[in-house]
Short mmCIF file of C-alpha atoms in Angstrom, two decimals:
data_model
loop_
_atom_site.label_atom_id
_atom_site.label_comp_id
_atom_site.label_asym_id
_atom_site.label_seq_id
_atom_site.Cartn_x
_atom_site.Cartn_y
_atom_site.Cartn_z
CA MET A 1 37.47 39.70 34.18
CA LYS A 2 39.23 42.46 36.06
CA GLN A 3 42.46 42.85 37.94
CA GLU A 4 41.68 43.91 41.51
CA ILE A 5 43.66 44.38 44.69
CA PHE A 6 42.05 42.66 47.69
CA LYS A 7 42.89 43.04 51.37
CA ILE A 8 43.12 39.89 53.47
CA THR A 9 40.84 40.07 56.50
CA SER A 10 41.50 36.54 57.79
CA ASN A 11 43.44 33.42 56.83
CA GLU A 12 42.91 30.44 59.12
CA ASN A 13 43.64 26.75 59.14
CA ILE A 14 40.28 24.87 59.22
CA ALA A 15 41.42 21.26 58.59
CA PRO A 16 44.77 19.55 57.99
CA SER A 17 46.44 21.52 55.13
CA VAL A 18 43.16 23.33 54.42
CA TYR A 19 42.84 27.09 54.89
CA LYS A 20 39.99 29.58 54.75
CA MET A 21 40.90 33.05 53.57
CA VAL A 22 38.50 36.00 53.63
CA LEU A 23 39.35 39.05 51.52
CA ALA A 24 37.82 42.49 51.17
CA GLY A 25 37.50 44.11 47.75
CA ASP A 26 35.35 44.62 44.68
CA THR A 27 33.48 41.40 43.87
CA SER A 28 31.10 43.00 41.35
CA ASP A 29 32.63 41.04 38.48
CA ILE A 30 31.39 37.70 39.83
CA THR A 31 28.46 36.46 37.77
CA ALA A 32 27.93 32.91 39.08
CA PRO A 33 28.99 30.55 41.85
CA GLY A 34 31.71 28.18 40.68
CA GLN A 35 33.91 30.89 39.19
CA PHE A 36 37.48 31.30 40.40
CA VAL A 37 40.19 33.89 40.99
CA ASN A 38 43.84 33.78 39.89
CA ILE A 39 46.21 35.04 42.58
CA LYS A 40 49.62 36.62 42.03
CA LEU A 41 52.18 35.56 44.61
CA GLU A 42 55.57 37.17 45.05
CA GLY A 43 58.31 34.74 44.03
CA PHE A 44 56.11 32.52 41.87
CA TYR A 45 55.97 33.00 38.12
CA LEU A 46 52.41 31.88 37.44
CA ARG A 47 49.30 32.88 39.33
CA ARG A 48 47.40 30.38 41.49
CA PRO A 49 43.81 29.62 40.50
CA ILE A 50 41.51 29.18 43.54
CA SER A 51 37.75 28.62 43.41
CA ILE A 52 35.43 31.12 45.04
CA CYS A 53 33.72 29.55 48.05
CA ASP A 54 31.50 32.48 49.00
CA TYR A 55 31.06 36.16 48.20
CA ASP A 56 28.96 39.20 48.89
CA GLY A 57 29.17 42.82 47.74
CA GLY A 58 32.55 43.52 49.32
CA SER A 59 34.04 40.25 50.48
CA LEU A 60 35.32 37.01 49.09
CA THR A 61 35.94 33.67 50.81
CA LEU A 62 38.47 31.21 49.40
CA ILE A 63 39.18 27.74 50.76
CA TYR A 64 42.36 26.11 49.54
CA LYS A 65 44.62 23.20 50.31
CA THR A 66 48.38 23.57 50.56
CA VAL A 67 49.67 21.30 47.81
CA GLY A 68 52.93 23.03 46.89
CA GLY A 69 55.09 26.11 47.30
CA GLY A 70 52.51 28.59 46.02
CA THR A 71 49.63 27.54 48.25
CA GLU A 72 52.05 27.20 51.19
CA ASN A 73 53.11 30.79 50.57
CA LEU A 74 49.42 31.77 50.48
CA SER A 75 48.83 30.05 53.82
CA LEU A 76 51.45 32.28 55.47
CA LYS A 77 49.71 35.51 54.46
CA LYS A 78 48.47 37.64 57.35
CA SER A 79 45.34 39.71 57.65
CA GLY A 80 46.00 43.21 56.38
CA GLU A 81 48.21 42.04 53.51
CA MET A 82 47.12 42.82 49.96
CA LEU A 83 46.70 40.34 47.10
CA ASP A 84 46.56 40.97 43.34
CA LEU A 85 43.67 38.94 41.90
CA LEU A 86 42.24 38.34 38.46
CA ILE A 87 38.51 38.15 39.15
CA SER A 88 36.19 36.61 38.11
CA LEU A 89 37.27 33.72 35.89
CA GLY A 90 35.39 30.82 34.31
CA ASN A 91 31.74 30.18 33.58
CA GLY A 92 30.45 28.98 36.95
CA PHE A 93 27.40 26.86 37.67
CA ASP A 94 24.12 27.45 35.85
CA THR A 95 21.21 27.04 38.27
CA ARG A 96 18.41 27.40 35.74
CA GLY A 97 17.84 23.74 34.96
CA SER A 98 18.28 22.30 38.44
CA GLY A 99 14.66 21.49 39.28
CA ASP A 100 13.41 21.77 42.87
CA ASN A 101 15.69 19.18 44.46
CA PRO A 102 19.23 19.41 43.15
CA LEU A 103 21.87 17.17 44.70
CA ILE A 104 25.23 18.77 45.49
CA ILE A 105 28.16 16.33 45.66
CA GLY A 106 31.57 17.53 46.79
CA GLY A 107 34.78 15.68 47.50
CA GLY A 108 37.54 17.17 49.69
CA VAL A 109 38.81 20.51 48.43
CA GLY A 110 36.29 20.26 45.60
CA ILE A 111 33.66 21.28 48.15
CA PRO A 112 34.29 25.07 48.47
CA PRO A 113 32.69 26.36 45.22
CA LEU A 114 29.57 24.30 46.00
CA TYR A 115 28.87 26.44 49.06
CA ALA A 116 28.04 29.62 47.12
CA LEU A 117 26.11 27.43 44.66
CA CYS A 118 24.06 25.96 47.51
CA LYS A 119 23.22 29.45 48.82
CA LYS A 120 22.14 30.54 45.34
CA LEU A 121 19.91 27.48 44.85
CA ILE A 122 18.24 28.13 48.23
CA SER A 123 17.76 31.81 47.36
CA GLU A 124 15.90 30.62 44.26
CA GLY A 125 13.48 28.65 46.46
CA LYS A 126 15.00 25.23 45.72
CA LYS A 127 15.75 22.52 48.28
CA PRO A 128 19.24 21.18 47.63
CA ALA A 129 20.58 18.11 49.41
CA VAL A 130 24.32 17.90 49.98
CA ILE A 131 26.83 15.03 50.04
CA LEU A 132 30.29 15.88 51.34
CA GLY A 133 32.97 13.21 50.90
CA PHE A 134 36.20 12.99 52.87
CA ASN A 135 38.85 10.36 53.55
CA THR A 136 38.58 10.55 57.32
CA LYS A 137 36.92 12.47 60.18
CA SER A 138 39.84 14.85 60.86
CA GLU A 139 39.68 16.18 57.27
CA ILE A 140 36.05 17.28 57.50
CA PHE A 141 35.27 20.95 56.99
CA PHE A 142 32.13 22.98 56.21
CA GLU A 143 29.68 20.29 57.39
CA ASN A 144 28.07 22.77 59.79
CA GLU A 145 28.19 25.65 57.30
CA PHE A 146 26.08 23.62 54.86
CA LYS A 147 23.76 22.45 57.67
CA ASN A 148 23.32 26.07 58.78
CA LEU A 149 21.94 26.87 55.31
CA GLY A 150 19.10 24.50 56.19
CA CYS A 151 20.12 21.69 53.82
CA GLU A 152 19.99 17.99 54.39
CA VAL A 153 23.70 17.08 54.57
CA PHE A 154 25.21 13.60 54.22
CA VAL A 155 28.86 13.23 55.14
CA THR A 156 30.74 10.19 53.90
CA THR A 157 34.20 9.10 55.01
CA ALA A 158 36.21 6.45 53.20
CA ASP A 159 37.29 4.91 56.51
CA GLY A 160 33.90 5.24 58.20
CA SER A 161 35.24 7.44 61.01
CA HIS A 162 32.30 9.86 60.60
CA GLY A 163 28.93 9.72 58.86
CA ILE A 164 28.32 7.13 56.18
CA LYS A 165 31.22 4.76 55.49
CA GLY A 166 32.36 4.82 51.88
CA PHE A 167 32.56 7.27 49.00
CA VAL A 168 30.02 9.94 48.05
CA THR A 169 28.18 7.39 45.93
CA ALA A 170 27.20 5.57 49.16
CA ALA A 171 24.81 8.46 49.87
CA MET A 172 23.46 9.11 46.37
CA ASP A 173 20.41 6.85 46.78
CA LYS A 174 19.37 8.48 50.07
CA THR A 175 17.53 11.30 48.36
CA ASP A 176 15.32 11.84 45.32
CA TYR A 177 17.05 14.48 43.24
CA THR A 178 16.25 16.42 40.10
CA TYR A 179 19.80 17.39 39.06
CA ILE A 180 23.45 16.95 40.14
CA TYR A 181 26.16 19.53 40.82
CA SER A 182 29.58 18.12 41.58
CA CYS A 183 33.14 19.17 42.23
CA GLY A 184 35.97 16.90 43.31
CA PRO A 185 38.61 14.50 42.03
CA LEU A 186 38.21 12.66 38.70
CA PRO A 187 37.69 9.17 40.22
CA MET A 188 34.80 10.64 42.20
CA PHE A 189 33.35 12.23 39.05
CA LYS A 190 33.43 8.88 37.28
CA ALA A 191 31.71 7.13 40.17
CA VAL A 192 29.10 9.90 40.44
CA ASN A 193 28.48 9.72 36.70
CA ALA A 194 28.09 5.94 36.83
CA ASN A 195 25.45 6.28 39.56
CA ALA A 196 23.72 9.44 38.34
CA LYS A 197 20.02 9.26 37.51
CA THR A 198 19.74 12.80 36.15
CA SER A 199 21.64 15.44 34.20
CA GLY A 200 24.17 17.53 36.02
CA GLN A 201 27.18 19.80 35.99
CA PHE A 202 30.75 18.95 36.97
CA SER A 203 33.46 21.47 37.83
CA PHE A 204 36.91 20.45 36.56
CA GLU A 205 40.41 21.24 37.67
CA GLU A 206 43.51 21.42 35.47
CA ARG A 207 46.98 22.94 35.57
CA MET A 208 46.60 26.37 34.05
CA GLY A 209 48.97 28.85 32.50
CA CYS A 210 46.97 32.06 32.33
CA GLY A 211 43.54 31.19 33.75
CA PHE A 212 41.69 33.40 31.26
CA GLY A 213 41.68 31.53 27.98
CA ALA A 214 44.83 32.72 26.24
CA CYS A 215 47.34 29.88 26.43
CA MET A 216 45.28 26.72 25.79
CA GLY A 217 47.21 25.03 28.59
CA CYS A 218 44.18 23.51 30.33
CA SER A 219 42.15 22.15 27.42
CA LEU A 220 39.64 19.35 27.78
CA MET A 221 38.25 17.40 24.82
CA THR A 222 34.46 17.32 25.06
CA ARG A 223 31.68 16.00 22.85
CA ASN A 224 31.38 19.59 21.61
CA GLY A 225 35.08 19.84 20.74
CA ALA A 226 38.09 21.19 22.61
CA LYS A 227 37.20 23.42 25.56
CA ARG A 228 39.38 25.49 27.89
CA VAL A 229 38.78 24.50 31.51
CA CYS A 230 39.63 28.06 32.60
CA LYS A 231 37.43 29.96 30.16
CA ASP A 232 34.75 27.64 28.69
CA GLY A 233 34.64 25.79 32.06
CA PRO A 234 35.51 24.94 34.74
CA VAL A 235 31.88 23.74 34.84
CA PHE A 236 30.78 21.32 32.12
CA GLU A 237 27.46 19.60 31.51
CA ARG A 238 27.34 15.87 32.19
CA GLU A 239 26.23 15.25 28.58
CA GLU A 240 29.15 17.09 27.00
CA ILE A 241 31.88 15.32 28.98
CA GLU A 242 33.79 12.53 27.21
CA TRP A 243 33.53 10.18 30.18
CA GLU A 244 35.42 7.31 28.56
CA ALA A 245 38.40 9.56 27.80
CA LEU A 246 38.85 10.91 31.34
CA LYS A 247 41.94 9.54 32.99
CA MET B 1 58.99 62.69 23.98
CA GLY B 2 60.90 60.21 21.82
CA SER B 3 59.41 58.11 19.05
CA THR B 4 58.64 54.43 19.61
CA GLU B 5 57.91 53.81 15.90
CA VAL B 6 59.74 51.01 14.18
CA THR B 7 59.56 49.33 10.78
CA LEU B 8 59.49 45.59 10.21
CA CYS B 9 60.00 44.35 6.64
CA GLY B 10 58.65 47.63 5.32
CA VAL B 11 55.55 47.69 7.54
CA ARG B 12 55.38 50.48 10.10
CA LEU B 13 54.55 49.72 13.76
CA ASP B 14 53.60 52.32 16.39
CA ASN B 15 55.92 50.51 18.77
CA PRO B 16 57.98 47.32 18.64
CA VAL B 17 55.91 45.34 21.17
CA ILE B 18 54.09 42.28 19.77
CA PRO B 19 52.49 39.55 21.92
CA ALA B 20 54.09 36.23 21.00
CA SER B 21 52.12 33.47 19.36
CA GLY B 22 50.51 31.04 21.80
CA THR B 23 50.41 33.49 24.69
CA PHE B 24 47.70 35.80 23.40
CA GLY B 25 45.16 33.50 21.74
CA PHE B 26 43.33 35.51 19.10
CA GLY B 27 43.49 38.62 21.23
CA TYR B 28 39.92 38.98 22.39
CA GLU B 29 40.46 37.69 25.95
CA PHE B 30 42.89 40.58 26.42
CA ALA B 31 40.56 43.02 24.70
CA GLU B 32 38.22 42.48 27.68
CA LEU B 33 40.94 44.00 29.86
CA TYR B 34 42.34 46.87 27.79
CA ASP B 35 42.30 48.45 24.34
CA ILE B 36 44.73 46.17 22.53
CA ASN B 37 45.22 48.72 19.75
CA CYS B 38 48.11 50.02 21.85
CA LEU B 39 50.10 46.97 20.67
CA GLY B 40 52.56 47.13 17.79
CA SER B 41 50.97 44.02 16.29
CA ILE B 42 49.76 40.59 17.46
CA SER B 43 51.30 37.26 16.51
CA PHE B 44 48.20 35.14 16.77
CA LYS B 45 47.86 31.54 17.91
CA GLY B 46 49.94 29.13 15.83
CA THR B 47 47.78 27.85 12.98
CA THR B 48 48.03 24.56 11.11
CA ILE B 49 46.19 23.35 8.03
CA GLU B 50 44.14 20.82 10.05
CA PRO B 51 42.47 21.47 13.44
CA ARG B 52 44.54 20.22 16.38
CA PHE B 53 43.69 19.47 20.01
CA GLY B 54 47.34 19.29 20.99
CA ASN B 55 48.97 17.18 23.67
CA PRO B 56 47.42 15.51 26.73
CA THR B 57 47.26 17.51 29.97
CA PRO B 58 48.95 18.50 32.21
CA ARG B 59 50.68 20.67 29.66
CA ILE B 60 51.78 23.57 31.88
CA ALA B 61 54.46 23.48 34.57
CA GLU B 62 55.87 26.36 36.54
CA CYS B 63 59.61 26.91 36.97
CA GLU B 64 61.79 29.41 38.75
CA ALA B 65 61.49 32.59 36.66
CA GLY B 66 59.44 30.96 33.96
CA MET B 67 57.29 28.09 32.82
CA LEU B 68 57.13 25.01 30.63
CA ASN B 69 54.38 24.35 28.14
CA SER B 70 53.60 21.36 25.97
CA VAL B 71 50.35 22.63 24.47
CA GLY B 72 51.23 21.18 21.07
CA LEU B 73 49.73 23.72 18.67
CA GLN B 74 46.08 23.49 19.63
CA ASN B 75 44.15 25.47 17.03
CA PRO B 76 40.93 25.18 15.01
CA GLY B 77 42.72 24.88 11.64
CA ALA B 78 43.51 27.52 9.00
CA GLU B 79 40.04 27.68 7.45
CA LYS B 80 38.29 28.33 10.78
CA VAL B 81 40.99 30.77 11.83
CA LEU B 82 40.33 32.70 8.63
CA THR B 83 36.54 32.62 8.79
CA GLU B 84 35.83 32.64 12.55
CA GLU B 85 38.78 33.80 14.65
CA LEU B 86 40.19 36.60 12.52
CA PRO B 87 36.86 38.40 11.96
CA ARG B 88 36.45 38.45 15.75
CA LEU B 89 39.99 39.67 16.27
CA LYS B 90 39.62 42.39 13.62
CA LYS B 91 36.69 43.86 15.56
CA VAL B 92 39.00 44.67 18.46
CA PHE B 93 42.33 45.19 16.67
CA LYS B 94 42.81 47.47 13.67
CA LYS B 95 46.49 47.07 12.81
CA PRO B 96 48.40 44.58 10.64
CA LEU B 97 48.53 41.12 12.18
CA MET B 98 51.31 38.58 12.24
CA ALA B 99 50.09 35.15 11.16
CA ASN B 100 52.00 32.36 12.91
CA VAL B 101 51.88 29.14 10.88
CA SER B 102 53.09 25.62 11.72
CA GLY B 103 53.12 22.37 9.84
CA PHE B 104 54.35 18.80 9.55
CA SER B 105 55.35 18.89 5.90
CA VAL B 106 56.28 21.61 3.42
CA LYS B 107 52.84 21.19 1.88
CA ASP B 108 51.18 21.75 5.28
CA TYR B 109 52.92 25.09 5.60
CA THR B 110 52.11 26.30 2.09
CA ALA B 111 48.50 25.13 2.29
CA ALA B 112 47.90 27.02 5.55
CA VAL B 113 49.67 30.13 4.24
CA GLU B 114 47.60 30.05 1.05
CA ILE B 115 44.38 30.06 3.08
CA LEU B 116 45.46 32.82 5.46
CA ASP B 117 46.93 34.88 2.61
CA ARG B 118 43.35 35.82 1.64
CA GLU B 119 43.14 37.99 4.77
CA ASP B 120 44.23 41.56 4.05
CA ALA B 121 44.75 42.32 7.74
CA ILE B 122 47.72 39.98 7.83
CA GLY B 123 50.88 42.05 7.54
CA TRP B 124 53.47 39.30 7.93
CA PHE B 125 53.72 35.54 8.09
CA GLU B 126 55.76 34.09 10.92
CA ILE B 127 56.62 30.53 9.94
CA ASN B 128 57.18 28.40 13.01
CA ILE B 129 59.83 25.79 12.21
CA SER B 130 60.68 25.41 15.87
CA CYS B 131 57.79 24.06 17.93
CA PRO B 132 59.37 21.66 20.44
CA ASN B 133 56.04 20.07 21.36
CA VAL B 134 55.01 18.19 18.23
CA HIS B 135 56.50 15.03 16.85
CA GLY B 136 57.37 14.42 13.23
CA GLY B 137 57.52 18.06 12.24
CA GLY B 138 57.82 21.57 13.56
CA LEU B 139 61.21 21.47 15.17
CA ALA B 140 62.48 18.97 12.59
CA PHE B 141 62.38 21.83 10.07
CA GLY B 142 64.11 24.21 12.44
CA THR B 143 67.12 22.03 13.20
CA SER B 144 68.21 21.33 9.63
CA CYS B 145 69.47 24.01 7.24
CA GLU B 146 68.14 22.12 4.21
CA ASN B 147 64.64 21.70 5.64
CA ALA B 148 64.51 25.29 6.93
CA ALA B 149 65.49 26.56 3.48
CA ALA B 150 62.97 24.29 1.76
CA VAL B 151 60.07 25.57 3.90
CA THR B 152 61.18 29.18 3.46
CA ALA B 153 61.43 28.90 -0.32
CA ALA B 154 58.10 27.09 -0.61
CA VAL B 155 56.22 29.62 1.53
CA LYS B 156 57.78 32.55 -0.33
CA LYS B 157 56.28 31.14 -3.54
CA VAL B 158 52.70 31.26 -2.23
CA THR B 159 52.52 34.71 -0.64
CA LYS B 160 53.62 38.24 -1.46
CA LYS B 161 53.50 39.26 2.20
CA PRO B 162 56.76 39.43 4.16
CA VAL B 163 57.77 36.03 5.53
CA LEU B 164 59.58 35.74 8.86
CA ILE B 165 60.97 32.38 9.93
CA LYS B 166 60.75 31.59 13.64
CA LEU B 167 63.91 29.82 14.76
CA SER B 168 64.62 27.28 17.47
CA PRO B 169 67.33 27.79 20.07
CA ASN B 170 67.64 24.00 20.35
CA VAL B 171 70.43 23.80 17.77
CA THR B 172 74.21 23.75 17.83
CA ASP B 173 74.59 26.95 15.80
CA ILE B 174 71.53 29.11 15.22
CA THR B 175 73.41 31.36 12.77
CA GLU B 176 73.70 28.50 10.25
CA ILE B 177 69.92 28.04 10.17
CA ALA B 178 69.44 31.80 10.03
CA LYS B 179 71.73 32.11 7.02
CA ALA B 180 70.00 29.21 5.28
CA CYS B 181 66.62 30.92 5.70
CA GLU B 182 68.00 34.24 4.46
CA ALA B 183 69.52 32.58 1.40
CA ALA B 184 66.17 30.88 0.68
CA GLY B 185 64.43 34.25 0.59
CA ALA B 186 63.20 34.91 4.12
CA ASP B 187 62.27 38.56 4.69
CA GLY B 188 63.02 38.36 8.40
CA LEU B 189 63.65 36.05 11.33
CA SER B 190 62.05 35.74 14.73
CA LEU B 191 63.88 34.18 17.62
CA ILE B 192 63.94 32.44 19.94
CA ASN B 193 61.26 29.83 20.31
CA THR B 194 61.24 28.01 23.67
CA LEU B 195 64.11 25.95 25.04
CA LEU B 196 63.41 22.28 25.71
CA GLY B 197 62.96 21.66 29.41
CA MET B 198 61.54 19.24 31.95
CA ARG B 199 60.27 19.30 35.53
CA ILE B 200 59.79 16.27 37.76
CA ASP B 201 57.17 16.10 40.52
CA LEU B 202 58.77 14.87 43.74
CA LYS B 203 55.50 13.35 44.98
CA THR B 204 54.74 11.26 41.90
CA LYS B 205 58.45 10.99 40.92
CA LYS B 206 57.37 11.52 37.32
CA PRO B 207 57.64 14.41 34.85
CA VAL B 208 55.00 17.07 35.56
CA LEU B 209 54.04 17.36 31.89
CA ALA B 210 52.11 14.51 30.31
CA ASN B 211 54.36 14.97 27.27
CA LYS B 212 57.36 14.75 29.65
CA ALA B 213 59.36 17.61 28.07
CA GLY B 214 58.09 21.03 27.08
CA GLY B 215 59.13 24.48 25.95
CA PHE B 216 60.80 26.64 28.58
CA SER B 217 59.98 30.35 28.46
CA GLY B 218 60.02 33.32 30.79
CA PRO B 219 62.64 35.71 32.23
CA ALA B 220 65.11 32.88 32.86
CA ILE B 221 65.76 32.42 29.12
CA LYS B 222 66.34 36.11 28.33
CA PRO B 223 70.16 35.99 28.36
CA VAL B 224 70.08 33.04 25.95
CA ALA B 225 67.74 34.96 23.66
CA VAL B 226 69.80 38.17 23.80
CA ARG B 227 72.95 36.22 22.93
CA MET B 228 71.30 34.45 19.99
CA VAL B 229 69.75 37.65 18.59
CA TYR B 230 73.19 39.27 18.87
CA GLN B 231 74.84 36.39 16.98
CA VAL B 232 72.17 36.20 14.28
CA TYR B 233 72.28 40.00 13.77
CA GLU B 234 75.95 39.64 12.83
CA ALA B 235 75.25 36.69 10.53
CA VAL B 236 72.36 38.05 8.40
CA LYS B 237 71.14 41.29 6.86
CA ILE B 238 67.38 40.69 7.20
CA PRO B 239 65.48 42.14 10.21
CA ILE B 240 65.02 40.20 13.43
CA VAL B 241 62.07 40.02 15.82
CA GLY B 242 63.65 39.27 19.19
CA MET B 243 61.91 37.34 21.94
CA GLY B 244 62.64 35.28 25.02
CA GLY B 245 61.78 36.40 28.53
CA ILE B 246 60.90 40.00 27.74
CA SER B 247 58.90 41.43 30.63
CA THR B 248 59.86 45.11 30.91
CA ALA B 249 60.59 48.16 28.75
CA GLU B 250 64.26 47.74 29.70
CA ASP B 251 64.16 44.22 28.26
CA VAL B 252 62.78 45.61 24.98
CA ILE B 253 65.68 48.02 24.69
CA GLU B 254 68.21 45.33 25.58
CA MET B 255 66.82 43.03 22.88
CA MET B 256 66.85 45.84 20.31
CA LEU B 257 70.43 46.76 21.17
CA ALA B 258 71.30 43.11 20.53
CA GLY B 259 69.86 43.43 17.03
CA ALA B 260 66.07 43.19 17.10
CA SER B 261 63.92 45.53 14.98
CA ALA B 262 60.83 44.54 16.98
CA VAL B 263 60.20 42.25 19.93
CA GLU B 264 57.67 39.70 21.07
CA VAL B 265 56.43 39.28 24.62
CA GLY B 266 55.37 35.74 25.49
CA ALA B 267 55.11 34.11 28.88
CA ALA B 268 54.75 37.49 30.61
CA ASN B 269 51.23 37.79 29.15
CA LEU B 270 50.12 34.71 31.05
CA ALA B 271 51.49 35.75 34.44
CA GLU B 272 50.45 39.38 34.02
CA PRO B 273 47.76 40.01 31.40
CA PHE B 274 48.60 43.73 31.31
CA ALA B 275 52.29 43.01 30.59
CA CYS B 276 52.36 44.35 27.00
CA LYS B 277 50.34 47.44 27.88
CA ASN B 278 52.57 48.17 30.87
CA ILE B 279 55.73 47.75 28.78
CA ILE B 280 54.43 50.05 26.03
CA GLU B 281 53.40 52.73 28.53
CA ASP B 282 56.78 52.53 30.25
CA LEU B 283 58.85 52.73 27.03
CA PRO B 284 59.00 56.57 26.79
CA ARG B 285 60.24 56.84 30.38
CA VAL B 286 62.97 54.24 29.88
CA MET B 287 63.94 55.75 26.50
CA GLN B 288 64.35 59.13 28.14
CA LYS B 289 66.37 57.60 30.98
CA TYR B 290 68.85 56.14 28.49
CA GLY B 291 68.86 59.12 26.12
CA ILE B 292 67.03 57.39 23.26
CA ASP B 293 65.06 59.70 20.94
CA ASN B 294 64.09 57.26 18.20
CA LEU B 295 63.68 53.66 19.21
CA LYS B 296 64.25 52.45 15.64
CA ASP B 297 67.78 53.87 15.74
CA ILE B 298 68.98 51.55 18.50
CA THR B 299 68.60 48.24 16.64
CA GLY B 300 71.97 46.50 16.78
CA GLY B 301 73.44 49.35 18.85
CA ALA B 302 75.43 46.91 20.96
CA HIS B 303 77.49 45.98 17.90
CA ASN B 304 78.86 49.45 17.22
CA GLY B 305 82.49 50.14 18.01
#
């Protein structure tokens, strides 16, 4: 973890309440896809944790949804402005045990960190398939970005306005997979877990104080004891999650 | 350049800045960022006799100029703190530590202190009788003079190290509790713990915290803390560790003028992990600005004349 100043190079609205921000700065601290940054915003006491969607040597892409004052403030930032980030936080996804055909399952704003993961899996010679779940057609983002990586992509919408009608689970039997990577809301996790035929990793979200393991604000009870979502997670193995206890 | 040295219950500190319990874990996350030996001491994560997960999440809520927490004393228990956490902390921090201890009965407190007392690196005990986030204990000891005195006396019997009692601001008159602790043998006091607060989410129309209420900390509570340290300084003769919203070197000096011999920095560590380091580095400049040569001389300065 380091504290770094990044310069915003773009910040655009890509779907209702969803923004894509690209920043320039030192990304050398990132060790795995699925990690996150914690952003200081003038006028807000705590930092805002946002997952890393994509990165290369000198740039960082974040996709976030405006859900309150802090993220609304972030959405008003202009290119050229500077941001104070803690980077890079959390464990991220481990790609070692994925097999040749991992299945990536994302729901809504849980999708962004899966993009860098997908690129990494492809760079390792694997053939990931991707399920992206949304409520309705107008909320869809990053369908083409995943397709452009050369993946088979299934889009599901709850109202059937685009792709397969239903939740992400409606597409889970359309491919033979060797492993699951998922990020999204808890009800989706539970449904994915109930349908899963393999091991997998799930990236959790929780209200955080510090984002780097100091305050114990975001703890999750697992089969291996209490874990901090920010530091020991946000990615947890399917087998260590206390599925019955998730609410 | 002036001296930032202070003394707390006979133990010398290079400077008065101590990260507050619960905001600094066992130190090693911060040691990734900077050499934490610049700190005066560390009040490590509140420890109980048994391991605790704490309260359900969400247990953090942001406020204007501060935050609420309802963590509920998550910790691995005194034995594991002694055998696993402290050896790790001692690798990155070489000064006397402050051991923050909580409990649900007098016996809980003494049992945890007896275990931690084996660790030579512990310079002081800070007995938390003021956690607002646990039921059936913690705060119950901090809001009654009799209970506060009973815990103080019992802990004093099981350790020779200096014992500070951490007081709650959620009382009618904090000086009464302070005097009861002093009379029962406390070597010092630390104040204030968090103020009870609540936030309600307008979308769900429910409290943000799963535990509904939580402890309010951050810059917003500083004037309350300064006032209480000032009052307690006049009521007792034992030294005070002042805390509540300290975020700058100026805040340190203000708290010391009110009556603190040392200070703790809490919520600021979470918003800005370099907060303590920045404050310590800025102290000489602010001391010079206000004509202060020896920081230890200003304790209680606001009471003179």
